[in-house]
Tab-separated table of C-alpha atoms in Angstrom:
chain	number	residue	atom	x	y	z
A	1	MET	CA	185.327	144.799	-29.577
A	2	THR	CA	181.835	143.765	-28.492
A	3	GLN	CA	179.104	142.658	-30.853
A	4	PRO	CA	177.899	145.797	-32.662
A	5	GLN	CA	174.316	146.943	-33.273
A	6	ILE	CA	173.379	148.067	-36.785
A	7	THR	CA	170.569	150.116	-38.290
A	8	VAL	CA	168.744	148.747	-41.333
A	9	GLY	CA	166.488	150.911	-43.535
A	10	ILE	CA	163.446	148.774	-44.370
A	11	LEU	CA	161.040	150.981	-46.320
A	12	SER	CA	160.059	154.581	-47.069
A	13	GLY	CA	156.764	156.241	-47.877
A	14	LYS	CA	154.352	159.055	-47.059
A	15	GLU	CA	152.547	156.647	-44.740
A	16	ILE	CA	153.878	153.620	-42.880
A	17	GLU	CA	151.691	151.016	-41.208
A	18	PHE	CA	153.033	148.680	-38.543
A	19	SER	CA	151.781	146.615	-35.635
A	20	PHE	CA	152.976	145.302	-32.278
A	21	PRO	CA	151.545	141.933	-31.142
A	22	VAL	CA	152.880	142.710	-27.632
A	23	LYS	CA	153.431	146.011	-25.789
A	24	PHE	CA	156.405	148.065	-27.038
A	25	SER	CA	157.673	151.207	-25.249
A	26	SER	CA	157.534	154.364	-27.380
A	27	SER	CA	160.141	157.125	-27.182
A	28	VAL	CA	157.386	159.429	-25.886
A	29	GLY	CA	156.971	157.286	-22.782
A	30	THR	CA	153.831	155.331	-23.650
A	31	LYS	CA	153.379	151.566	-23.946
A	32	ILE	CA	151.587	150.573	-27.118
A	33	SER	CA	150.368	147.488	-28.973
A	34	GLY	CA	148.155	146.731	-31.979
A	35	THR	CA	148.117	148.356	-35.431
A	36	GLN	CA	149.665	151.828	-35.818
A	37	LYS	CA	149.999	154.276	-38.686
A	38	VAL	CA	152.395	157.213	-39.094
A	39	ILE	CA	151.885	159.881	-41.770
A	40	TYR	CA	154.312	162.450	-43.185
A	41	GLN	CA	152.876	165.964	-43.281
A	42	ASP	CA	154.550	169.403	-43.420
A	43	GLY	CA	157.969	168.100	-42.424
A	44	LYS	CA	156.706	166.186	-39.379
A	45	ILE	CA	155.710	162.655	-38.355
A	46	HIS	CA	152.003	162.571	-37.470
A	47	TRP	CA	151.063	159.821	-35.021
A	48	GLN	CA	148.058	159.516	-32.713
A	49	GLY	CA	147.110	163.157	-33.269
A	50	LYS	CA	150.546	164.622	-32.434
A	51	GLU	CA	153.621	165.743	-34.404
A	52	TYR	CA	157.158	164.384	-33.982
A	53	ASP	CA	160.601	164.698	-35.593
A	54	GLU	CA	161.564	161.096	-34.802
A	55	LEU	CA	159.926	158.145	-33.065
A	56	SER	CA	161.234	154.885	-31.717
A	57	PHE	CA	159.549	151.803	-30.327
A	58	ILE	CA	161.540	149.516	-28.055
A	59	PRO	CA	160.578	145.869	-27.538
A	60	PRO	CA	160.082	144.361	-24.084
A	61	GLN	CA	162.969	142.269	-22.695
A	62	ASN	CA	161.516	139.192	-24.291
A	63	ALA	CA	163.393	137.024	-26.762
A	64	HIS	CA	160.243	136.439	-28.845
A	65	ALA	CA	158.996	140.035	-29.196
A	66	PHE	CA	158.663	141.309	-32.778
A	67	PHE	CA	156.879	144.006	-34.790
A	68	GLU	CA	155.268	143.823	-38.238
A	69	LEU	CA	155.664	146.236	-41.177
A	70	LYS	CA	153.031	146.321	-43.948
A	71	ASP	CA	153.719	146.649	-47.695
A	72	VAL	CA	157.454	146.014	-47.746
A	73	THR	CA	158.689	145.745	-51.332
A	74	ILE	CA	161.213	142.986	-51.957
A	75	GLY	CA	163.405	142.583	-55.041
A	76	ILE	CA	163.226	146.289	-55.933
A	77	ASN	CA	163.665	146.655	-59.732
A	78	PHE	CA	164.384	142.932	-60.090
A	79	HIS	CA	162.124	140.503	-61.934
A	80	TRP	CA	160.692	139.054	-58.703
A	81	GLU	CA	159.594	142.420	-57.203
A	82	ARG	CA	156.563	142.085	-54.873
A	83	LYS	CA	155.073	143.489	-51.644
A	84	GLU	CA	154.565	141.628	-48.367
A	85	VAL	CA	154.043	142.020	-44.612
A	86	GLN	CA	157.330	141.483	-42.790
A	87	LYS	CA	158.221	140.748	-39.149
A	88	PHE	CA	161.275	142.069	-37.289
A	89	LYS	CA	162.954	141.631	-33.927
A	90	GLY	CA	164.648	144.581	-32.218
A	91	GLU	CA	163.724	148.258	-32.167
A	92	LEU	CA	161.672	150.173	-34.753
A	93	LYS	CA	162.662	153.768	-35.536
A	94	ILE	CA	160.673	156.149	-37.744
A	95	ILE	CA	162.606	159.092	-39.179
A	96	ILE	CA	162.017	161.800	-41.797
A	97	GLU	CA	164.058	161.573	-45.001
A	98	GLY	CA	163.328	164.269	-47.563
A	99	GLU	CA	159.570	164.445	-47.935
A	100	GLN	CA	158.773	161.003	-46.621
A	101	LEU	CA	159.191	158.687	-43.667
A	102	THR	CA	161.644	155.804	-43.337
A	103	ALA	CA	161.244	152.787	-41.061
A	104	ILE	CA	164.539	151.595	-39.561
A	105	ASN	CA	165.225	148.384	-37.650
A	106	VAL	CA	167.916	148.538	-34.927
A	107	ILE	CA	169.299	145.025	-34.444
A	108	SER	CA	172.446	143.195	-33.283
A	109	ILE	CA	174.792	142.213	-36.090
A	110	GLU	CA	174.589	138.457	-35.382
A	111	GLU	CA	170.757	138.486	-35.402
A	112	TYR	CA	170.855	140.515	-38.610
A	113	LEU	CA	173.168	137.901	-40.163
A	114	THR	CA	170.924	135.003	-39.128
A	115	SER	CA	168.109	136.672	-41.059
A	116	VAL	CA	170.302	137.555	-44.065
A	117	ILE	CA	171.568	133.981	-44.350
A	118	SER	CA	167.985	132.696	-44.098
A	119	SER	CA	166.797	135.259	-46.704
A	120	GLU	CA	169.694	134.881	-49.144
A	121	MET	CA	169.886	131.098	-48.951
A	122	SER	CA	167.359	128.322	-48.821
A	123	ALA	CA	166.793	126.139	-45.756
A	124	THR	CA	168.150	123.123	-47.632
A	125	ALA	CA	171.641	124.616	-48.060
A	126	SER	CA	174.560	122.661	-46.610
A	127	LEU	CA	176.015	123.855	-43.312
A	128	GLU	CA	179.427	124.574	-44.874
A	129	LEU	CA	177.854	126.792	-47.539
A	130	LEU	CA	175.898	128.667	-44.853
A	131	LYS	CA	179.016	129.135	-42.715
A	132	ALA	CA	180.906	130.523	-45.731
A	133	HIS	CA	177.999	132.879	-46.388
A	134	ALA	CA	177.848	134.003	-42.762
A	135	VAL	CA	181.544	134.936	-42.905
A	136	ILE	CA	181.289	136.886	-46.167
A	137	SER	CA	178.106	138.712	-45.128
A	138	ARG	CA	179.751	139.684	-41.816
A	139	SER	CA	182.946	140.726	-43.634
A	140	TRP	CA	181.040	142.759	-46.197
A	141	LEU	CA	179.147	144.531	-43.426
A	142	LEU	CA	182.111	145.213	-41.130
A	143	ASN	CA	184.147	146.352	-44.131
A	144	LYS	CA	181.410	148.912	-44.832
A	145	LEU	CA	181.348	150.112	-41.231
A	146	ARG	CA	184.464	150.943	-39.311
A	147	VAL	CA	184.943	150.689	-35.588
A	148	GLU	CA	185.348	153.908	-33.636
A	149	ASN	CA	185.230	153.976	-29.817
A	150	GLY	CA	183.542	150.587	-29.872
A	151	GLU	CA	180.708	151.943	-32.022
A	152	LEU	CA	180.136	151.398	-35.706
A	153	ARG	CA	180.490	154.301	-38.061
A	154	VAL	CA	179.608	154.273	-41.738
A	155	THR	CA	182.618	154.778	-43.997
A	156	LEU	CA	180.779	154.831	-47.298
A	157	GLN	CA	181.415	157.834	-49.490
A	158	PRO	CA	178.618	160.348	-48.857
A	159	ASP	CA	177.801	160.682	-52.551
A	160	SER	CA	175.245	158.588	-54.390
A	161	ALA	CA	175.157	155.012	-55.562
A	162	ALA	CA	175.996	155.833	-59.105
A	163	HIS	CA	179.525	156.953	-59.794
A	164	SER	CA	179.726	157.987	-63.359
A	165	GLN	CA	182.280	159.279	-65.706
A	166	LEU	CA	180.643	160.868	-68.686
A	167	SER	CA	182.667	161.957	-71.670
A	168	ILE	CA	180.439	163.197	-74.464
A	169	LEU	CA	183.440	163.872	-76.689
A	170	ASN	CA	184.322	160.194	-76.878
A	171	SER	CA	180.633	159.329	-76.951
A	172	GLN	CA	181.024	157.208	-73.839
A	173	PHE	CA	178.740	156.802	-70.873
A	174	ILE	CA	180.483	154.752	-68.196
A	175	LYS	CA	178.758	154.352	-64.878
A	176	TRP	CA	178.985	151.949	-61.992
A	177	TYR	CA	176.695	151.325	-59.088
A	178	ASP	CA	178.005	150.556	-55.656
A	179	HIS	CA	176.136	150.184	-52.417
A	180	GLU	CA	174.416	153.440	-51.741
A	181	ALA	CA	175.758	155.628	-49.004
A	182	HIS	CA	172.709	155.687	-46.788
A	183	ARG	CA	172.964	158.799	-44.635
A	184	ASN	CA	170.591	157.823	-41.865
A	185	PHE	CA	171.182	154.103	-41.465
A	186	ASP	CA	173.961	151.597	-42.097
A	187	VAL	CA	172.431	149.323	-44.746
A	188	CYS	CA	169.159	148.869	-46.610
A	189	ALA	CA	167.081	145.689	-46.565
A	190	ASP	CA	167.056	144.916	-50.282
A	191	ASP	CA	169.465	143.206	-52.671
A	192	HIS	CA	171.305	146.500	-53.225
A	193	CYS	CA	172.879	145.886	-49.803
A	194	GLN	CA	171.964	142.415	-48.514
A	195	ARG	CA	168.535	140.850	-48.607
A	196	TYR	CA	167.149	141.259	-45.057
A	197	GLN	CA	163.596	140.242	-44.173
A	198	GLY	CA	163.775	140.170	-40.376
A	199	ILE	CA	162.047	137.050	-39.055
A	200	THR	CA	159.404	137.020	-41.830
A	201	ARG	CA	160.685	133.672	-42.967
A	202	ALA	CA	161.592	131.467	-40.052
A	203	SER	CA	165.333	131.492	-39.488
A	204	THR	CA	166.394	127.966	-40.227
A	205	PRO	CA	168.205	125.900	-37.567
A	206	GLN	CA	171.098	125.599	-40.066
A	207	ALA	CA	171.342	129.393	-40.491
A	208	ILE	CA	171.328	129.868	-36.705
A	209	GLU	CA	174.055	127.220	-36.344
A	210	ALA	CA	176.142	128.665	-39.214
A	211	VAL	CA	176.091	132.179	-37.728
A	212	SER	CA	176.874	131.039	-34.179
A	213	ALA	CA	179.610	128.613	-35.331
A	214	THR	CA	181.386	131.497	-37.123
A	215	ARG	CA	180.475	134.227	-34.582
A	216	GLY	CA	182.670	137.295	-35.075
A	217	GLU	CA	184.673	135.685	-37.925
A	218	VAL	CA	185.633	137.784	-40.963
A	219	LEU	CA	187.891	137.452	-44.007
A	220	MET	CA	191.104	139.472	-43.784
A	221	TYR	CA	193.763	140.400	-46.305
A	222	LYS	CA	196.977	142.087	-45.118
A	223	GLY	CA	195.392	143.405	-41.924
A	224	ALA	CA	192.190	144.794	-43.475
A	225	ILE	CA	188.705	143.257	-43.623
A	226	CYS	CA	187.927	142.025	-47.142
A	227	ASP	CA	185.264	143.595	-49.318
A	228	ALA	CA	183.677	140.156	-49.731
A	229	ARG	CA	181.454	140.398	-52.807
A	230	PHE	CA	179.267	137.543	-54.047
A	231	SER	CA	176.862	136.772	-56.883
A	232	LYS	CA	174.542	133.931	-57.918
A	233	CYS	CA	176.602	132.307	-60.656
A	234	CYS	CA	179.994	133.356	-62.032
A	235	GLY	CA	179.499	131.374	-65.255
A	236	GLY	CA	182.712	129.402	-64.777
A	237	ALA	CA	185.272	132.204	-64.318
A	238	PHE	CA	185.717	134.909	-61.658
A	239	GLU	CA	185.392	138.562	-62.591
A	240	GLU	CA	187.752	141.143	-61.073
A	241	PHE	CA	186.516	143.995	-58.873
A	242	GLN	CA	187.775	146.884	-61.027
A	243	ASN	CA	185.767	145.689	-64.039
A	244	CYS	CA	182.469	146.175	-62.181
A	245	TRP	CA	183.116	149.054	-59.784
A	246	GLU	CA	185.798	151.677	-59.265
A	247	ASN	CA	189.256	151.076	-60.723
A	248	VAL	CA	190.762	149.462	-57.631
A	249	LYS	CA	192.360	146.027	-57.796
A	250	HIS	CA	191.744	143.774	-54.793
A	251	PRO	CA	194.338	140.953	-54.779
A	252	TYR	CA	191.782	138.521	-53.262
A	253	LEU	CA	189.206	139.208	-56.030
A	254	ILE	CA	191.082	137.972	-59.081
A	255	ARG	CA	190.609	135.986	-62.293
A	256	GLN	CA	190.433	132.254	-61.751
A	257	ARG	CA	188.483	129.303	-63.045
A	258	ASP	CA	185.636	128.053	-60.839
A	259	SER	CA	187.085	124.558	-60.673
A	260	LYS	CA	189.666	122.486	-58.814
A	261	THR	CA	190.074	119.895	-61.593
A	262	GLU	CA	190.418	122.247	-64.590
A	263	LYS	CA	192.946	124.960	-63.754
A	264	GLN	CA	193.354	126.431	-67.244
A	265	LEU	CA	191.328	129.559	-67.963
A	266	PRO	CA	191.446	131.110	-71.442
A	267	ASP	CA	192.036	134.867	-71.622
A	268	LEU	CA	188.387	135.918	-71.795
A	269	THR	CA	189.283	139.567	-72.376
A	270	ILE	CA	190.064	138.420	-75.949
A	271	GLU	CA	186.853	138.438	-78.008
A	272	ALA	CA	187.391	135.122	-79.817
A	273	GLU	CA	188.136	133.329	-76.518
A	274	ALA	CA	185.121	134.882	-74.790
A	275	ASP	CA	182.897	133.922	-77.718
A	276	LYS	CA	184.025	130.293	-77.574
A	277	TRP	CA	183.727	130.173	-73.751
A	278	ILE	CA	180.199	131.626	-73.638
A	279	ARG	CA	178.894	129.430	-76.475
A	280	THR	CA	180.159	126.239	-74.819
A	281	SER	CA	179.596	124.738	-71.389
A	282	PRO	CA	183.025	124.341	-69.738
A	283	VAL	CA	183.532	122.314	-66.561
A	284	ALA	CA	183.034	124.421	-63.407
A	285	PHE	CA	181.582	124.046	-59.927
A	286	CYS	CA	178.643	126.266	-60.931
A	287	ASN	CA	177.959	124.290	-64.117
A	288	THR	CA	175.078	122.313	-62.645
A	289	GLN	CA	171.445	121.633	-63.484
A	290	ASP	CA	170.961	119.757	-60.201
A	291	LYS	CA	167.632	121.032	-58.849
A	292	LYS	CA	168.552	119.919	-55.329
A	293	ILE	CA	171.682	122.096	-55.389
A	294	LEU	CA	170.057	125.037	-57.201
A	295	SER	CA	167.227	125.089	-54.654
A	296	GLN	CA	169.817	125.583	-51.867
A	297	VAL	CA	170.787	128.948	-53.277
A	298	LEU	CA	167.565	130.052	-54.916
A	299	ASN	CA	164.424	130.993	-53.088
A	300	ASN	CA	161.140	130.190	-54.828
A	301	TYR	CA	161.017	133.561	-56.525
A	302	ASP	CA	164.488	133.035	-57.980
A	303	GLN	CA	163.569	129.563	-59.214
A	304	GLU	CA	161.190	131.087	-61.729
A	305	THR	CA	164.291	130.687	-63.944
A	306	ALA	CA	166.495	127.626	-64.325
A	307	ASP	CA	169.265	128.400	-66.832
A	308	PHE	CA	171.964	130.318	-65.029
A	309	TYR	CA	175.210	128.846	-66.266
A	310	ARG	CA	174.290	129.496	-69.909
A	311	TRP	CA	171.171	131.340	-71.114
A	312	LYS	CA	169.578	132.955	-74.188
A	313	VAL	CA	167.493	136.106	-74.637
A	314	SER	CA	165.957	137.153	-77.944
A	315	TYR	CA	164.629	140.610	-78.955
A	316	SER	CA	162.928	141.765	-82.155
A	317	GLN	CA	164.216	145.054	-83.645
A	318	GLN	CA	161.121	146.848	-82.333
A	319	GLU	CA	161.518	145.377	-78.817
A	320	LEU	CA	165.220	146.185	-78.594
A	321	SER	CA	165.100	149.735	-79.956
A	322	THR	CA	162.125	150.609	-77.711
A	323	LEU	CA	163.763	148.983	-74.689
A	324	ILE	CA	167.115	150.749	-75.122
A	325	HIS	CA	165.344	154.085	-75.654
A	326	GLN	CA	163.244	153.615	-72.506
A	327	ARG	CA	166.074	152.327	-70.329
A	328	SER	CA	168.834	154.726	-71.394
A	329	GLY	CA	166.749	157.795	-72.216
A	330	VAL	CA	168.678	158.001	-75.496
A	331	ASP	CA	166.962	157.580	-78.868
A	332	PHE	CA	169.310	155.501	-81.021
A	333	GLY	CA	166.703	155.047	-83.751
A	334	GLN	CA	166.760	151.479	-85.031
A	335	ILE	CA	169.539	149.348	-83.592
A	336	LEU	CA	172.132	148.293	-86.163
A	337	ASP	CA	174.630	146.565	-83.881
A	338	LEU	CA	175.798	145.796	-80.346
A	339	ILE	CA	179.604	145.650	-80.429
A	340	PRO	CA	181.802	144.410	-77.560
A	341	ILE	CA	184.516	146.995	-76.824
A	342	GLU	CA	186.044	145.665	-73.602
A	343	ARG	CA	185.575	142.489	-71.586
A	344	GLY	CA	186.658	141.515	-68.079
A	345	THR	CA	188.353	138.336	-66.875
A	346	SER	CA	185.093	136.325	-66.833
A	347	GLY	CA	184.055	137.419	-70.317
A	348	ARG	CA	181.673	140.011	-68.867
A	349	LEU	CA	181.362	143.147	-70.955
A	350	VAL	CA	182.805	146.233	-69.306
A	351	ARG	CA	182.082	148.450	-72.325
A	352	LEU	CA	179.550	147.867	-75.117
A	353	LYS	CA	179.024	149.998	-78.228
A	354	ILE	CA	175.392	150.517	-79.233
A	355	VAL	CA	175.127	151.494	-82.891
A	356	GLY	CA	171.812	152.991	-83.984
A	357	THR	CA	170.536	154.711	-87.128
A	358	LEU	CA	170.448	158.018	-85.195
A	359	ARG	CA	173.478	157.759	-82.937
A	360	THR	CA	176.236	155.598	-81.492
A	361	LEU	CA	177.287	155.418	-77.848
A	362	ILE	CA	179.605	153.258	-75.746
A	363	ILE	CA	178.087	152.292	-72.398
A	364	GLY	CA	179.458	150.547	-69.266
A	365	LYS	CA	180.132	149.134	-66.718
A	366	GLU	CA	178.462	145.733	-66.333
A	367	LEU	CA	175.351	146.763	-64.386
A	368	GLU	CA	174.655	149.716	-66.700
A	369	ILE	CA	174.841	147.307	-69.670
A	370	ARG	CA	172.508	144.842	-67.906
A	371	ARG	CA	170.035	147.597	-67.006
A	372	THR	CA	170.004	149.002	-70.540
A	373	LEU	CA	169.307	145.661	-72.238
A	374	SER	CA	166.495	144.403	-70.003
A	375	THR	CA	163.298	145.637	-68.361
A	376	SER	CA	164.916	144.791	-64.999
A	377	HIS	CA	168.444	143.327	-65.116
A	378	LEU	CA	169.895	141.082	-67.785
A	379	TYR	CA	171.327	137.994	-66.025
A	380	SER	CA	174.888	139.119	-66.681
A	381	SER	CA	176.982	141.153	-69.094
A	382	ALA	CA	178.882	138.019	-70.246
A	383	PHE	CA	177.103	137.588	-73.568
A	384	VAL	CA	177.678	137.371	-77.306
A	385	VAL	CA	175.311	138.772	-79.918
A	386	ASP	CA	173.865	137.181	-83.060
A	387	LYS	CA	171.799	139.190	-85.546
A	388	GLU	CA	169.085	137.898	-87.874
A	389	TYR	CA	167.905	139.619	-91.061
A	390	GLU	CA	164.474	139.360	-92.688
A	391	GLU	CA	165.186	139.228	-96.398
A	392	LYS	CA	168.119	137.978	-98.363
A	393	GLY	CA	170.642	140.380	-99.793
A	394	HIS	CA	173.662	142.278	-98.529
A	395	LYS	CA	173.719	142.320	-94.729
A	396	GLU	CA	175.563	145.650	-94.897
A	397	ASP	CA	172.471	147.405	-96.266
A	398	LYS	CA	169.995	145.802	-93.932
A	399	ILE	CA	168.664	146.550	-90.498
A	400	PRO	CA	168.682	143.440	-88.292
A	401	SER	CA	165.202	142.094	-87.550
A	402	ARG	CA	166.252	140.184	-84.427
A	403	PHE	CA	169.061	140.147	-81.846
A	404	ILE	CA	169.878	136.975	-79.912
A	405	LEU	CA	172.017	137.276	-76.790
A	406	THR	CA	173.713	134.092	-75.598
A	407	GLY	CA	175.070	134.569	-72.104
A	408	ALA	CA	176.903	133.097	-69.118
A	409	GLY	CA	176.249	133.376	-65.394
A	410	TRP	CA	173.986	135.482	-63.222
A	411	GLY	CA	175.225	138.621	-61.488
A	412	HIS	CA	178.617	140.356	-61.539
A	413	GLY	CA	180.709	137.214	-60.965
A	414	VAL	CA	183.064	138.829	-58.423
A	415	GLY	CA	183.968	136.899	-55.253
A	416	LEU	CA	181.927	133.940	-54.046
A	417	CYS	CA	179.746	132.231	-56.647
A	418	GLN	CA	176.711	131.007	-54.699
A	419	ILE	CA	175.850	128.106	-57.012
A	420	GLY	CA	179.513	127.039	-57.228
A	421	ALA	CA	179.862	127.253	-53.427
A	422	ALA	CA	176.692	125.148	-53.020
A	423	VAL	CA	178.226	122.469	-55.246
A	424	MET	CA	181.484	122.615	-53.236
A	425	GLY	CA	179.487	122.182	-50.005
A	426	GLU	CA	177.718	119.142	-51.493
A	427	GLN	CA	181.071	117.694	-52.552
A	428	GLY	CA	182.294	117.817	-48.951
A	429	TYR	CA	184.485	120.949	-49.001
A	430	LYS	CA	184.704	122.766	-45.636
A	431	TYR	CA	183.734	126.436	-45.390
A	432	GLU	CA	187.390	127.464	-44.974
A	433	GLU	CA	188.195	125.719	-48.293
A	434	ILE	CA	185.209	127.344	-50.034
A	435	LEU	CA	186.362	130.780	-48.835
A	436	SER	CA	189.990	130.287	-49.861
A	437	HIS	CA	188.833	129.146	-53.327
A	438	TYR	CA	186.732	132.278	-53.940
A	439	TYR	CA	188.962	134.765	-52.057
A	440	PRO	CA	192.527	133.567	-52.776
A	441	GLY	CA	195.118	134.744	-50.246
A	442	SER	CA	192.577	135.808	-47.618
A	443	THR	CA	192.612	134.539	-43.996
A	444	LEU	CA	189.906	134.012	-41.344
A	445	GLU	CA	190.013	136.085	-38.154
A	446	LYS	CA	187.677	136.521	-35.155
A	447	GLN	CA	186.757	140.177	-34.498
A	448	TYR	CA	184.694	139.725	-31.324
A	449	GLN	CA	183.642	136.932	-28.983
């Protein structure tokens, strides 16, 4: 197998503005440079006074050639969402999707990874952490694409990102979000797939070294490439795949404590154990306040927050009832209680019962819970709830005036824990050891030279 090329969807809109600092060759045979604008109108791409169904712009054979895209949104629906001008190597394709245009970057997989590692991780990260990340990003990608006649083909299910199972009878709304099946390109450029910003931020020498040192390497389990998931901070215990996405157990994504010294992990699916675990601060690789280590994993816009291992969020009755109504589209009236129904192996809630004065509903899985209880995403679904009441008297008769969520970790907690892996790197663990800690039973294998 040779090194594959992949297509990355960068942004969509009725109009897309881009520029070429040097001459690119267009698919219509012209050489162009400078600022360009394409507009969607009546099912066609309008560019330089003509109509097209698809356009592509190919860079000159020059290692330094790049193009710029204006108004790229990063952190879509996350708390750090913002727009910026971004730079990309490789080819630019403009296609029509629905009633708008999409800009696609065609790039080699190793160059894509160099950018992803630079975007996902900070320049200060240790080389071993970056190597581990290069392997899991490559594994995740090649697991999503399968090889056919030496070319990559997308194997994602052609349905949408949200798989839901809705049973009104049991008053349950259970939904999970997996990486969207993009029909016209392999992956998107935002956190829903992997954060890709081209060469907007200089690729760090360490990222370049980490990708080339692990070139073609992926994680394997029993002959198949691993679905190598990762999140910011597991909160001290690994979550299992089936508790966040479809009900499939992956033997290399299993419950375990994020520690080599403390092996014991309480059964966090039991409410009392989860409560104790979340309210305390157990020993774990990711239990760190070390700014030097945190800055390896967190870009500036992630560092707007500092408490990842354990955190607190507080809502007044008015805030919570309005928020849940807005986010779920369901009017619960005033919120009487948030009751844990089912937890996963890391203490993350898989199902949560929302009890309101007007109705009661059980929601899940973890991302649906996080989306419902925050204007963007709650850090994680590993939380316990305390209620406060205004006046004295029987709690049974009262409506809580405030809800306090005490939580653990950031993200889904499945697979590699970025903060834990950063600590392991600092402590001198090699990337192979980091990978075998977070993906037990997996092996490393080179897919191409």
